[in-house]
Amino acid sequence: MSLSALPLFPARVFAELLAPQLGGLGRENEPVPRLPGGRSTPVPPGREVHVSGSAELCVAPDRARVSIRLGSRKGVAGEARISVSRRLEYIAQSARQRGVQEENVTVTKDFNRVENAYQMEAEVCITFSDFGKMQNVCNLLVEKLGSSVIVSPPHFYHTAEAVDTLRRQVCLAAVGNTRRKAQEVCRLFGQSLGKPVLIREEEMKEWEGQIDSHPSNSSDTLTVQQRIQSATIYASSKVFAIFEIKGREKRKNKLI
Ligand SMILES: *[C@@H]1O[C@H](CO)[C@@H](O)[C@H](O)[C@H]1NC(C)=O
Ligand SMILES: *[C@@H]1O[C@H](CO)[C@@H](O)[C@H](O)[C@H]1NC(C)=O
C-alpha cells in the first residue's frame, strides 16, 4: 500500500513568524541570536525566517494473521491423527491454491492421551499481506470444513518497515510544509528563500486508530473494517526550522 494514498487528514500547518528577524535593518551590532536549543547560529543575524510546521499521516496495517484450530479425539491414536491430518492437508492446499507461500504458514500439532482416548489438536497460523486473499481463504475453510475448524478473527498489524516508513514520511512532510510556509513568507516581502540554517523535529507522536464502539462491545464482535481501522497507526510530526532570506537581486547576480 502506498503512504501517499493514505492520509485521512490534510497536513496541517501553523505559522510562527518571528517578525524581528525579517528584514534585518539596523541589526549589525547585535550579538548573534541564541537559538531555542541554546546554540548560536554561524549565519549573520537578521536575514532569517523562523517557522514551525507540522504534518499528520496514517498507515493501515499491512499484515493480518489468522489462526485456524482443529482437533480430534478417538479411541485409536491413528484415527485421531488421520482425522486432523486430512483437514490440515485441505487447509494447506486451499491456502496454496490461493497464492499463500509455504513460509507464511505455521502448523503446530499436539498429541495427548485424555482419559481413555487419544486427542490430537492442531493450529495453523497464516499471515497475509493481501486481505482479500485472506477473506477468500477463511470463507472457503468455514464453508467447506464448517464447525470442524475454528477460524479466529484476523489480527491486523504492521511490519517494522511500514512503521519506519511512516515515521520518516511524516517528518519529511512536516519539513516540506515548513519550507513551503517560509517560502511564501519570503515571497510576501519580495525576497526568496535561502538555505536552511536549522531543521529540528520538535515533537513526534504516534497513536492507533480508535473506533466508536460501545464498552459492552467486546473485541470479538468487531467487523473486519473496524479491526483494520483500530489497528491503523497515526503519526504526527512538528518541525521547527530556520532559513536564510535572500534578496531577489542577489539571486539574479548569482545565476548570471
Ligand atoms: C512471508 O514470509 C516471508 C519470509 O519470512 C516474509 O518476508 C514475508 O513478509 C511473509 N509474507 C507475509 C504476507 O507475511
Ligand atoms: C456495538 O457498538 C455499536 C455502535 O458502535 C452498536 O450499534 C452495537 O449495538 C454494539 N453492539 C453490542 C453487542 O453492544
Short mmCIF file of C-alpha atoms and ligand atoms in Angstrom, two decimals:
data_model
loop_
_atom_site.label_atom_id
_atom_site.label_comp_id
_atom_site.label_asym_id
_atom_site.label_seq_id
_atom_site.Cartn_x
_atom_site.Cartn_y
_atom_site.Cartn_z
CA MET A 1 0.00 0.00 0.00
CA SER A 2 1.21 3.45 -0.66
CA LEU A 3 1.51 6.03 2.05
CA SER A 4 0.64 8.86 -0.24
CA ALA A 5 -2.80 7.39 -0.79
CA LEU A 6 -3.49 7.06 2.90
CA PRO A 7 -3.51 10.35 4.73
CA LEU A 8 -7.01 10.79 6.02
CA PHE A 9 -6.39 14.34 7.08
CA PRO A 10 -4.69 17.04 5.09
CA ALA A 11 -1.35 18.03 6.52
CA ARG A 12 -1.70 20.96 8.89
CA VAL A 13 0.50 23.99 9.05
CA PHE A 14 0.68 26.68 11.64
CA ALA A 15 2.75 29.78 11.30
CA GLU A 16 5.08 31.21 13.87
CA LEU A 17 6.81 34.05 12.14
CA LEU A 18 9.33 35.88 14.26
CA ALA A 19 8.83 39.34 12.83
CA PRO A 20 12.03 41.00 14.19
CA GLN A 21 14.13 38.53 12.25
CA LEU A 22 12.67 39.63 8.93
CA GLY A 23 14.24 42.50 7.06
CA GLY A 24 17.36 42.73 9.13
CA LEU A 25 17.58 46.51 9.30
CA GLY A 26 19.94 48.01 11.87
CA ARG A 27 20.85 44.74 13.50
CA GLU A 28 24.51 44.62 12.54
CA ASN A 29 25.75 45.43 16.04
CA GLU A 30 23.55 43.00 17.85
CA PRO A 31 25.00 39.78 19.21
CA VAL A 32 24.42 36.54 17.34
CA PRO A 33 20.98 35.32 18.45
CA ARG A 34 20.74 32.24 20.61
CA LEU A 35 18.57 29.52 19.17
CA PRO A 36 15.98 27.79 21.33
CA GLY A 37 18.37 24.86 21.59
CA GLY A 38 20.98 27.13 23.16
CA ARG A 39 23.42 27.03 20.25
CA SER A 40 24.35 30.11 18.32
CA THR A 41 24.00 30.29 14.58
CA PRO A 42 27.03 30.94 12.39
CA VAL A 43 24.89 32.91 9.93
CA PRO A 44 24.83 36.73 10.25
CA PRO A 45 21.75 37.70 12.23
CA GLY A 46 18.73 39.38 10.82
CA ARG A 47 18.27 37.67 7.47
CA GLU A 48 16.38 34.65 8.67
CA VAL A 49 12.85 33.39 8.79
CA HIS A 50 11.89 31.16 11.71
CA VAL A 51 8.94 28.87 11.07
CA SER A 52 7.28 25.84 12.52
CA GLY A 53 5.11 23.35 10.70
CA SER A 54 3.51 20.01 11.24
CA ALA A 55 2.05 17.07 9.39
CA GLU A 56 -0.09 14.09 10.20
CA LEU A 57 -0.19 10.83 8.27
CA CYS A 58 -1.63 7.42 8.86
CA VAL A 59 -0.99 3.96 7.55
CA ALA A 60 -3.32 0.98 7.63
CA PRO A 61 -1.94 -2.36 8.81
CA ASP A 62 -0.05 -4.27 6.10
CA ARG A 63 -0.31 -7.74 7.63
CA ALA A 64 -3.04 -9.93 9.06
CA ARG A 65 -2.65 -13.15 10.98
CA VAL A 66 -5.37 -15.76 11.14
CA SER A 67 -5.32 -18.79 13.37
CA ILE A 68 -7.27 -21.93 12.49
CA ARG A 69 -7.74 -24.51 15.22
CA LEU A 70 -8.93 -28.06 14.87
CA GLY A 71 -8.88 -31.26 16.87
CA SER A 72 -9.99 -34.85 17.12
CA ARG A 73 -10.48 -37.28 19.98
CA LYS A 74 -10.63 -41.01 19.20
CA GLY A 75 -10.14 -44.29 20.97
CA VAL A 76 -7.49 -45.25 18.45
CA ALA A 77 -4.49 -42.96 18.07
CA GLY A 78 -4.22 -43.42 14.30
CA GLU A 79 -7.80 -42.33 13.75
CA ALA A 80 -7.35 -39.06 15.62
CA ARG A 81 -4.17 -38.38 13.67
CA ILE A 82 -5.74 -39.13 10.29
CA SER A 83 -8.80 -37.01 11.01
CA VAL A 84 -6.64 -33.99 11.83
CA SER A 85 -4.16 -34.64 9.02
CA ARG A 86 -6.89 -34.70 6.38
CA ARG A 87 -8.19 -31.32 7.42
CA LEU A 88 -4.66 -29.91 7.73
CA GLU A 89 -3.95 -31.07 4.19
CA TYR A 90 -7.14 -29.42 2.96
CA ILE A 91 -6.23 -26.15 4.70
CA ALA A 92 -2.68 -26.20 3.29
CA GLN A 93 -3.94 -26.93 -0.21
CA SER A 94 -6.62 -24.21 -0.09
CA ALA A 95 -4.05 -21.65 1.07
CA ARG A 96 -1.51 -22.73 -1.56
CA GLN A 97 -4.06 -22.57 -4.36
CA ARG A 98 -4.90 -19.02 -3.36
CA GLY A 99 -1.31 -17.92 -3.54
CA VAL A 100 -0.19 -18.21 0.10
CA GLN A 101 3.53 -19.03 0.35
CA GLU A 102 4.51 -22.00 2.45
CA GLU A 103 6.85 -19.86 4.58
CA ASN A 104 3.84 -17.82 5.73
CA VAL A 105 2.07 -20.84 7.17
CA THR A 106 2.98 -22.31 10.57
CA VAL A 107 1.46 -25.56 11.77
CA THR A 108 1.71 -26.94 15.29
CA LYS A 109 0.37 -30.32 16.35
CA ASP A 110 -0.23 -31.52 19.87
CA PHE A 111 -0.95 -35.14 20.69
CA ASN A 112 -2.34 -36.05 24.11
CA ARG A 113 -3.76 -39.01 25.94
CA VAL A 114 -7.02 -37.87 27.52
CA GLU A 115 -8.94 -40.26 29.73
CA ASN A 116 -9.28 -43.39 27.61
CA ALA A 117 -8.83 -41.63 24.31
CA TYR A 118 -6.21 -40.01 22.11
CA GLN A 119 -6.63 -36.33 21.40
CA MET A 120 -4.88 -34.51 18.64
CA GLU A 121 -5.06 -30.75 18.40
CA ALA A 122 -3.57 -28.60 15.70
CA GLU A 123 -3.23 -24.91 14.97
CA VAL A 124 -2.48 -23.32 11.63
CA CYS A 125 -1.32 -19.70 11.59
CA ILE A 126 -1.32 -17.93 8.25
CA THR A 127 -0.04 -14.41 7.65
CA PHE A 128 -1.39 -12.41 4.75
CA SER A 129 -0.48 -9.12 3.15
CA ASP A 130 -3.45 -9.31 0.79
CA PHE A 131 -6.59 -9.02 2.89
CA GLY A 132 -8.87 -10.02 0.02
CA LYS A 133 -6.92 -13.25 -0.30
CA MET A 134 -7.25 -13.73 3.45
CA GLN A 135 -11.02 -13.44 3.27
CA ASN A 136 -11.21 -15.87 0.36
CA VAL A 137 -9.21 -18.47 2.25
CA CYS A 138 -11.13 -18.01 5.53
CA ASN A 139 -14.53 -18.04 3.87
CA LEU A 140 -13.68 -21.18 1.94
CA LEU A 141 -12.50 -23.01 5.07
CA VAL A 142 -15.60 -22.08 7.02
CA GLU A 143 -17.79 -23.13 4.10
CA LYS A 144 -16.04 -26.46 3.45
CA LEU A 145 -14.98 -27.51 6.94
CA GLY A 146 -17.79 -25.97 8.95
CA SER A 147 -17.65 -26.44 12.68
CA SER A 148 -14.77 -28.91 12.45
CA VAL A 149 -12.41 -25.90 12.43
CA ILE A 150 -12.39 -22.68 14.43
CA VAL A 151 -11.21 -19.73 12.35
CA SER A 152 -10.16 -16.84 14.59
CA PRO A 153 -10.94 -13.27 13.61
CA PRO A 154 -7.91 -11.76 11.84
CA HIS A 155 -5.31 -9.95 13.90
CA PHE A 156 -4.04 -6.92 11.94
CA TYR A 157 -0.58 -5.50 12.49
CA HIS A 158 2.25 -3.55 10.85
CA THR A 159 5.63 -4.75 9.71
CA ALA A 160 8.52 -2.82 11.27
CA GLU A 161 9.35 -1.40 7.82
CA ALA A 162 5.86 0.05 7.42
CA VAL A 163 6.13 1.88 10.75
CA ASP A 164 9.65 3.14 9.97
CA THR A 165 8.46 4.43 6.62
CA LEU A 166 5.54 6.22 8.24
CA ARG A 167 7.87 7.92 10.75
CA ARG A 168 10.20 9.12 8.02
CA GLN A 169 7.39 10.27 5.74
CA VAL A 170 5.59 12.26 8.41
CA CYS A 171 8.81 14.08 9.34
CA LEU A 172 9.56 14.83 5.69
CA ALA A 173 6.00 16.05 5.17
CA ALA A 174 6.33 18.39 8.16
CA VAL A 175 9.65 19.73 6.86
CA GLY A 176 8.09 20.23 3.43
CA ASN A 177 5.19 22.18 4.95
CA THR A 178 7.58 24.27 6.99
CA ARG A 179 9.67 25.09 3.95
CA ARG A 180 6.63 25.98 1.84
CA LYS A 181 5.45 28.30 4.56
CA ALA A 182 8.83 30.02 4.82
CA GLN A 183 8.90 30.36 1.05
CA GLU A 184 5.52 32.07 0.96
CA VAL A 185 6.51 34.41 3.77
CA CYS A 186 9.62 35.41 1.83
CA ARG A 187 7.59 35.92 -1.34
CA LEU A 188 5.27 38.24 0.56
CA PHE A 189 8.25 40.55 1.15
CA GLY A 190 9.64 40.19 -2.35
CA GLN A 191 12.50 38.02 -1.11
CA SER A 192 13.47 34.48 -1.86
CA LEU A 193 14.15 31.59 0.42
CA GLY A 194 17.76 30.67 1.10
CA LYS A 195 19.47 27.67 2.62
CA PRO A 196 18.13 26.04 5.77
CA VAL A 197 20.14 27.06 8.82
CA LEU A 198 18.46 24.66 11.21
CA ILE A 199 15.77 21.99 10.99
CA ARG A 200 14.64 20.31 14.16
CA GLU A 201 11.90 17.80 14.77
CA GLU A 202 10.38 19.10 17.98
CA GLU A 203 7.69 16.55 18.56
CA MET A 204 6.73 13.19 17.15
CA LYS A 205 3.58 11.40 18.21
CA GLU A 206 2.08 8.06 17.32
CA TRP A 207 -1.25 6.56 18.15
CA GLU A 208 -3.59 3.84 16.98
CA GLY A 209 -6.94 4.41 15.41
CA GLN A 210 -9.98 4.49 17.60
CA ILE A 211 -13.38 3.27 16.70
CA ASP A 212 -16.60 4.36 18.31
CA SER A 213 -17.60 1.15 19.94
CA HIS A 214 -19.79 0.58 22.90
CA PRO A 215 -17.90 -0.56 26.02
CA SER A 216 -20.03 -3.69 26.03
CA ASN A 217 -18.79 -4.44 22.53
CA SER A 218 -16.04 -6.93 23.10
CA SER A 219 -13.25 -7.12 20.55
CA ASP A 220 -14.76 -10.37 19.28
CA THR A 221 -17.69 -8.51 17.77
CA LEU A 222 -15.67 -6.06 15.71
CA THR A 223 -16.07 -6.20 11.96
CA VAL A 224 -13.05 -6.62 9.71
CA GLN A 225 -13.27 -2.94 8.73
CA GLN A 226 -13.35 -1.91 12.38
CA ARG A 227 -10.34 -4.11 13.12
CA ILE A 228 -8.36 -2.51 10.29
CA GLN A 229 -9.38 0.93 11.48
CA SER A 230 -8.42 0.28 15.08
CA ALA A 231 -5.04 -1.14 14.01
CA THR A 232 -4.29 1.84 11.77
CA ILE A 233 -1.30 3.82 13.04
CA TYR A 234 -1.30 7.62 13.00
CA ALA A 235 1.81 9.73 13.32
CA SER A 236 2.30 13.45 13.64
CA SER A 237 5.46 15.46 13.48
CA LYS A 238 6.17 19.04 14.47
CA VAL A 239 9.19 20.73 12.98
CA PHE A 240 10.97 24.00 13.70
CA ALA A 241 13.19 25.44 11.02
CA ILE A 242 15.29 28.50 10.27
CA PHE A 243 16.02 29.53 6.70
CA GLU A 244 18.17 32.29 5.31
CA ILE A 245 16.42 35.04 3.43
CA LYS A 246 17.93 36.04 0.13
CA GLY A 247 17.24 39.27 -1.68
CA ARG A 248 15.89 38.85 -5.21
CA GLU A 249 18.70 40.91 -6.84
CA LYS A 250 21.37 38.93 -5.09
CA ARG A 251 19.94 35.74 -6.51
CA LYS A 252 19.83 37.12 -10.06
CA ASN A 253 23.51 38.10 -9.86
CA LYS A 254 24.38 34.65 -8.68
CA LEU A 255 22.59 33.00 -11.57
CA ILE A 256 24.37 35.00 -14.25
C1 LIG B 1 6.07 -14.46 4.21
O1 LIG B 1 7.31 -14.88 4.75
C2 LIG B 1 8.43 -14.17 4.25
C3 LIG B 1 9.67 -14.82 4.83
O2 LIG B 1 9.59 -14.93 6.21
C4 LIG B 1 8.33 -12.72 4.61
O3 LIG B 1 9.39 -11.99 4.09
C5 LIG B 1 7.01 -12.17 4.08
O4 LIG B 1 6.85 -10.84 4.51
C6 LIG B 1 5.85 -13.01 4.58
N1 LIG B 1 4.61 -12.55 3.95
C7 LIG B 1 3.52 -12.36 4.67
C8 LIG B 1 2.32 -12.00 3.91
O5 LIG B 1 3.51 -12.46 5.89
C1 LIG B 2 -21.58 -2.18 19.36
O1 LIG B 2 -21.45 -0.79 19.13
C2 LIG B 2 -22.30 -0.29 18.11
C3 LIG B 2 -22.05 1.21 17.99
O2 LIG B 2 -20.73 1.46 17.71
C4 LIG B 2 -23.77 -0.58 18.44
O3 LIG B 2 -24.57 -0.14 17.36
C5 LIG B 2 -23.96 -2.04 18.67
O4 LIG B 2 -25.27 -2.29 19.07
C6 LIG B 2 -22.99 -2.54 19.75
N1 LIG B 2 -23.13 -3.98 19.92
C7 LIG B 2 -23.24 -4.55 21.12
C8 LIG B 2 -23.35 -6.03 21.13
O5 LIG B 2 -23.26 -3.91 22.16
#
